[in-house]
Short mmCIF file of C-alpha atoms in Angstrom, two decimals:
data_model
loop_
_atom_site.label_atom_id
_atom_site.label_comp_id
_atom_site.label_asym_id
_atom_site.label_seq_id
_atom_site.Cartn_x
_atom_site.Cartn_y
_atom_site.Cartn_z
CA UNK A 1 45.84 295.52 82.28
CA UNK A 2 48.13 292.90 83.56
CA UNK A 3 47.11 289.27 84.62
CA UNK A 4 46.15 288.64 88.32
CA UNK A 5 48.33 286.29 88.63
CA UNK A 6 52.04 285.72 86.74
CA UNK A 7 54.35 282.69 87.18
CA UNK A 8 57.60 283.94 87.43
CA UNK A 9 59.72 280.74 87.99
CA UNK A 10 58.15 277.92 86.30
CA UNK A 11 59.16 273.77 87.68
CA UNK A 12 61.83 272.21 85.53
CA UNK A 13 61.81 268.58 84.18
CA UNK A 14 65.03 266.71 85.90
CA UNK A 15 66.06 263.42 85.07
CA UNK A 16 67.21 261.13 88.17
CA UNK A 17 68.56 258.67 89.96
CA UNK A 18 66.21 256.58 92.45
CA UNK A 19 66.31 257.50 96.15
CA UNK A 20 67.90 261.05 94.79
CA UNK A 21 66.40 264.12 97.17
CA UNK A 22 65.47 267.58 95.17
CA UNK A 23 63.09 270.31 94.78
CA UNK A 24 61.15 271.60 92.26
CA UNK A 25 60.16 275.47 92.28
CA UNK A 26 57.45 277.39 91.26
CA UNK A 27 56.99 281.37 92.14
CA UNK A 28 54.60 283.57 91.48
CA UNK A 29 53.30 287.11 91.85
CA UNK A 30 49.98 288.65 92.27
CA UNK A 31 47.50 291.62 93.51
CA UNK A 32 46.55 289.33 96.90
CA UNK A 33 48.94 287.17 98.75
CA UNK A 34 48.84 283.47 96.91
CA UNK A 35 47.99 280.08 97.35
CA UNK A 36 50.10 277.13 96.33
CA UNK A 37 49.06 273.49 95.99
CA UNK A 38 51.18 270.64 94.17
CA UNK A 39 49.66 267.40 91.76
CA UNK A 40 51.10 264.82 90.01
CA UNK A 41 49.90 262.75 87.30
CA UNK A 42 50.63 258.85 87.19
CA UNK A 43 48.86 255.85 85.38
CA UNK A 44 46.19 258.19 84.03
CA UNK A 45 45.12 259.56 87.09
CA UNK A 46 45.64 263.52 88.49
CA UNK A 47 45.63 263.41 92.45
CA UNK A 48 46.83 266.47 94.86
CA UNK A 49 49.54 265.86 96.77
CA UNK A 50 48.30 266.39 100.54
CA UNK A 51 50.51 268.83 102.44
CA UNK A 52 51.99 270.61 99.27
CA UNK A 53 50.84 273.43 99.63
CA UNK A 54 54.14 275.55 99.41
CA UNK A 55 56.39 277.37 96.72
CA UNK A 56 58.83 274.49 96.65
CA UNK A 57 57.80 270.62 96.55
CA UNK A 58 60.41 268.51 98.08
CA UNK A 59 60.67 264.78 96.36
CA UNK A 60 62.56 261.54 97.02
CA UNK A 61 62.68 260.17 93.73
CA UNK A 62 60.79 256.89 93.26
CA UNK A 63 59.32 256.68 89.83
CA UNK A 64 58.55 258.57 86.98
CA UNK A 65 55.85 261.07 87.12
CA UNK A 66 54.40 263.92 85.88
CA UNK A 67 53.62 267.33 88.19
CA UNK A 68 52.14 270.55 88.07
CA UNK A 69 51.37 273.31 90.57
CA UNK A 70 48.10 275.53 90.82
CA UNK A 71 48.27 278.88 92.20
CA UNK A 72 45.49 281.03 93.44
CA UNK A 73 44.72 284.21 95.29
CA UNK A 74 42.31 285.76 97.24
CA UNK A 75 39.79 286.83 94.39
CA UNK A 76 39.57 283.19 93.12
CA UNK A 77 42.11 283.66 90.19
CA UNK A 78 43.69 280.47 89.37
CA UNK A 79 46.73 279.52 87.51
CA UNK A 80 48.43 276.43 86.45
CA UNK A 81 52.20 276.33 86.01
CA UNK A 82 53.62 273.67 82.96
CA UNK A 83 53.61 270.03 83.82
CA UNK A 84 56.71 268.88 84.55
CA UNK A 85 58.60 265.32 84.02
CA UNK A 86 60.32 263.61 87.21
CA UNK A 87 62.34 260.66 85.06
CA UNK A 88 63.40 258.59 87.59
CA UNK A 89 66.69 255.62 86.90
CA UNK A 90 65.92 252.89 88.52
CA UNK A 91 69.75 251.76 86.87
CA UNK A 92 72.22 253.96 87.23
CA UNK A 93 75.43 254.77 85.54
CA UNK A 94 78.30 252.37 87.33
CA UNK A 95 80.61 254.55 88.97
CA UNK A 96 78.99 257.62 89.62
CA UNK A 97 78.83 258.46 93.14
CA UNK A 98 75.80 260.06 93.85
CA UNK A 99 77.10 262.31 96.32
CA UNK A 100 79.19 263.78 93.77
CA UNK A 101 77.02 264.44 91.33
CA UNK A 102 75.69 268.19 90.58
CA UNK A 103 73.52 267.50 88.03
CA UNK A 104 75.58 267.35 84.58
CA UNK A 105 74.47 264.73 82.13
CA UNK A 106 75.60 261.17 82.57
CA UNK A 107 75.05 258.52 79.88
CA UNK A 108 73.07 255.82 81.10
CA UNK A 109 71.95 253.76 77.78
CA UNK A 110 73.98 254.08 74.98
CA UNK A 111 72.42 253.03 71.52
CA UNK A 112 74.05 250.12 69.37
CA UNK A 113 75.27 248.95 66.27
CA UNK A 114 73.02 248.12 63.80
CA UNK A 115 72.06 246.43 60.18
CA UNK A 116 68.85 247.28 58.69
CA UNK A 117 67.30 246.67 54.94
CA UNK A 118 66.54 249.05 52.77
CA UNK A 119 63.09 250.27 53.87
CA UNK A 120 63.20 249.16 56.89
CA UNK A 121 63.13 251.14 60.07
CA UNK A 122 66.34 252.70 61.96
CA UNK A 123 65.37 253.46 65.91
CA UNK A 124 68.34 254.53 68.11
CA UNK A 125 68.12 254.90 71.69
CA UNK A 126 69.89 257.05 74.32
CA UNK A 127 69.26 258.37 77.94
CA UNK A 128 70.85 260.13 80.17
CA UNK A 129 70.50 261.28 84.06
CA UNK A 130 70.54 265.64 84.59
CA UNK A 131 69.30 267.91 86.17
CA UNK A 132 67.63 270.04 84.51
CA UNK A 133 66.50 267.28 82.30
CA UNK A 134 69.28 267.48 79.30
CA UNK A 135 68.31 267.72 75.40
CA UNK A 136 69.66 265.58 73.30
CA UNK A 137 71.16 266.02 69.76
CA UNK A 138 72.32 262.84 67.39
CA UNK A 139 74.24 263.40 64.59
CA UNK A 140 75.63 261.14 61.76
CA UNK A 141 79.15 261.57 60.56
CA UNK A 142 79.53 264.50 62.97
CA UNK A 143 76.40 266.15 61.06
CA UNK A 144 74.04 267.24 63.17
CA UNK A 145 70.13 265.87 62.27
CA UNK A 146 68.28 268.76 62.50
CA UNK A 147 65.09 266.54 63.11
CA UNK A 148 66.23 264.54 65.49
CA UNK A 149 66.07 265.98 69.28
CA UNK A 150 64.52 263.16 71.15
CA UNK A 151 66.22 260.36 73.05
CA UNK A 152 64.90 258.04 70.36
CA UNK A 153 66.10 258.50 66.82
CA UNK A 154 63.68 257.35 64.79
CA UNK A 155 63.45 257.00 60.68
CA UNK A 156 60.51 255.59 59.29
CA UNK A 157 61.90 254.05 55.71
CA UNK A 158 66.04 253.92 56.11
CA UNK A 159 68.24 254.68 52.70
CA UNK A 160 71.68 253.59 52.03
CA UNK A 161 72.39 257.05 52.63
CA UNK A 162 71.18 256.71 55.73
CA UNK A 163 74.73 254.55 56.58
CA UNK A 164 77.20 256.25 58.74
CA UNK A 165 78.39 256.88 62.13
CA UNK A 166 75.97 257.81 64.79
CA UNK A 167 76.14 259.04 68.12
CA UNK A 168 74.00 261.79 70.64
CA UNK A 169 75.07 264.62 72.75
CA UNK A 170 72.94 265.01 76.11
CA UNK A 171 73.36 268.77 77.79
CA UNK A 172 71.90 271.09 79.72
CA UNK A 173 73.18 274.17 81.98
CA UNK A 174 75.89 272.22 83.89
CA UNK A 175 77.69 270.66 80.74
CA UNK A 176 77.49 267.86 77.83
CA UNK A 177 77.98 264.56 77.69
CA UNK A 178 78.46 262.44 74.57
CA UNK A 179 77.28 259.02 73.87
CA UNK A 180 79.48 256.03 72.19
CA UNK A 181 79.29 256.05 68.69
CA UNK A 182 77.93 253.38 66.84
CA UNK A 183 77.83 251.70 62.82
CA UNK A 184 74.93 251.67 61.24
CA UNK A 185 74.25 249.54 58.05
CA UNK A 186 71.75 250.21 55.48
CA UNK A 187 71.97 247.78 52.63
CA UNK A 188 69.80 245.10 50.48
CA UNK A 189 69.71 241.39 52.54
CA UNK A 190 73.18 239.04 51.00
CA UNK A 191 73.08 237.76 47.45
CA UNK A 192 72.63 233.67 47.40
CA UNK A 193 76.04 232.75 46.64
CA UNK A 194 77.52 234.97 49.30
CA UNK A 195 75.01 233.83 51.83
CA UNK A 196 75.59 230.70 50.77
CA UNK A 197 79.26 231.17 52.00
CA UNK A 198 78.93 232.94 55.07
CA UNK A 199 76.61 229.99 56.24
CA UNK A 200 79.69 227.74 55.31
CA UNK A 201 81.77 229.60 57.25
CA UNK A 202 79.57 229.46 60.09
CA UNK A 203 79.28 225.89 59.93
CA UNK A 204 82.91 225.56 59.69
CA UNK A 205 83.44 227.80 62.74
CA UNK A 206 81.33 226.03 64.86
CA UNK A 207 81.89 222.52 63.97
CA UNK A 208 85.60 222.24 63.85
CA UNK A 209 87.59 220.09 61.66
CA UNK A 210 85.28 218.30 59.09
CA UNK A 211 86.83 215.90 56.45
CA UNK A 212 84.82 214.67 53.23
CA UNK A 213 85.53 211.48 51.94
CA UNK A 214 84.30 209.66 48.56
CA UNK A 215 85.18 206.47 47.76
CA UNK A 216 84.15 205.57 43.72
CA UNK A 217 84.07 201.91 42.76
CA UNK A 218 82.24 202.36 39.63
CA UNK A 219 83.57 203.90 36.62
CA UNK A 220 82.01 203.96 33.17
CA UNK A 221 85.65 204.00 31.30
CA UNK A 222 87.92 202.47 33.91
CA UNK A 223 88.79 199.54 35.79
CA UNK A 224 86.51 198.55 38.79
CA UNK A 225 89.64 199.60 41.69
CA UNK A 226 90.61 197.00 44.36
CA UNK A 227 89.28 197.95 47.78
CA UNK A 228 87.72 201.94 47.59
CA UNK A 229 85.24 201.03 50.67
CA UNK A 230 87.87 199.12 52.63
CA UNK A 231 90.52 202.22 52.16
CA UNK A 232 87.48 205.21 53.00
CA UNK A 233 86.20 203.27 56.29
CA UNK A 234 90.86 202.95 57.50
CA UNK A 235 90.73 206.32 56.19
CA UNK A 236 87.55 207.34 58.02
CA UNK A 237 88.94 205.97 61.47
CA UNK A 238 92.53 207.01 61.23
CA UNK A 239 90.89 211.08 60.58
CA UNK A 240 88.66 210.60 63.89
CA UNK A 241 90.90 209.73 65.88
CA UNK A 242 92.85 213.21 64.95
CA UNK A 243 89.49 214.71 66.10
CA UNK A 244 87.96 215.35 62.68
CA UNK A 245 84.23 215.15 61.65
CA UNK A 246 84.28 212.50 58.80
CA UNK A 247 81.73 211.94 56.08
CA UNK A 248 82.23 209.09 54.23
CA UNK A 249 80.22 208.75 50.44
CA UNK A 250 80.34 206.01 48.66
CA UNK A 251 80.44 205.65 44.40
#
C-alpha cells in the first residue's frame, strides 16, 4: 500500500539577489488528478499566496521568506512539501552582472580578522548568493571543521589552539566559491609592561615629535648652576619652533 499522494520534486532553498526572477518547483503524483496551492511564511505569520495554485510558483525576489506548497486530490488527501528559504541580497557582490549569472556561488560577506581572549567567544561570518542555496564548509589551516557547516562559525569558549588561518567554501551543483582567508588570535590580554609600551608607541605615533626637558637647580652635593630655568624656557622655544611638543620640568 503506497501513499495517495508522493512528492516527487520537492522546492529548493536559493539564495538571491533583489529584483532576481525564478521559480520554485514542486511535483507530485497521485491516484486522482491534484491540487496545488503555494504559502509563505514571514514575521510569524503563514498566509496563501492568492493565484498560486500551480506546480511552479514564479517570484521576483524582494525579501527573505519562507514557502511551502500543499497538495491535494480528489479524496481529500493532503500533503505538504518541505519549507523552503528564499534569502534575498539586498547588497550584492560588485561586479557581478546579473544577467550573467547562472546560479554558482558568489561571496558576498567575507568574515574578518580577529583577536579574542582565552575563553572568549570566536563567531565568523560568511554568505554567499546561489542557486540552489550553497553549503558552506570553514576550515582552519586547510583542515576542514567537521562541526562547522553554517554560514556562522561559532565556538563557544576559544583555546589557543583555536589560532590559525580560517576561511569557508560556499558550493552547490554549479561550482564553489572560496572566501578570503583571515588570522585569528587566541591569546591571554598584554602583560603591563608591554602594554605599557604599545600605549607609548601609540602616543608617539599620534602626537609627533615630543621633547622632554628638565631643568635641576637644586643639588644636595653640588653647586647651585647659573641659569637652568633661563636655558630650559631658550631651549623650550628654539624646539617649538622645529615643530616639537615640549615639556618643560623644573628641579
Amino acid at each position: 500500500f503506497s501513499a495517495a499522494i508522493a512528492i516527487t520534486e520537492q522546492p529548493v532553498s536559493v539564495s538571491v539577489p533583489v529584483g532576481y526572477s525564478f521559480t520554485l518547483r514542486c511535483r507530485a503524483e497521485g491516484r486522482t488528478s491534484l491540487q496545488y496551492q503555494w504559502f509563505c511564511h514571514q514575521r510569524s505569520a503563514c498566509r496563501h499566496i492568492p493565484g498560486a495554485t500551480k506546480q511552479d510558483l514564479p517570484i521576483t525576489a524582494q525579501q527573505t521568506q519562507l514557502y511551502t506548497c500543499r497538495i491535494n486530490d480528489l479524496y481529500r488527501n493532503v500533503v505538504f512539501s518541505d519549507w523552503v528559504k528564499v534569502e534575498v541580497h539586498q547588497c550584492v557582490a560588485r561586479g557581478l552582472p546579473p544577467q550573467l549569472w547562472r546560479g554558482e556561488p558568489v561571496i558576498v560577506l567575507n568574515p574578518t580578522e580577529q583577536r579574542v581572549e582565552v575563553g572568549k567567544p570566536l563567531q565568523l561570518q560568511c554568505a554567499a548568493m546561489g542557486f540552489p542555496a550553497p553549503s558552506y564548509q570553514w576550515y582552519r589551516n586547510g583542515n576542514p571543521l567537521e562541526q562547522q557547516k553554517k554560514k556562522k562559525l561559532w565556538i563557544t569558549h576559544a583555546k589557543v589552539s583555536d589560532s590559525g588561518t580560517y576561511l569557508c567554501c560556499a558550493s552547490n551543483s554549479h561550482g564553489e566559491h572560496w572566501t578570503n582567508a583571515v588570522d585569528i588570535h587566541i591569546g591571554e590580554t598584554l602583560p603591563p609592561a608591554e602594554h605599557l609600551q604599545l600605549c607609548l608607541l601609540v602616543f608617539l605615533l599620534a602626537t609627533g615629535k615630543i621633547a622632554l626637558l628638565v631643568g635641576n637647580n637644586r643639588y644636595q652635593h653640588h653647586p647651585n648652576l647659573m641659569a637652568p630655568v633661563t636655558d630650559v624656557f631658550e631651549l623650550s622655544l628654539l624646539l617649538e619652533q622645529l615643530d616639537f611638543q615640549v615639556v618643560s620640568l623644573l628641579d
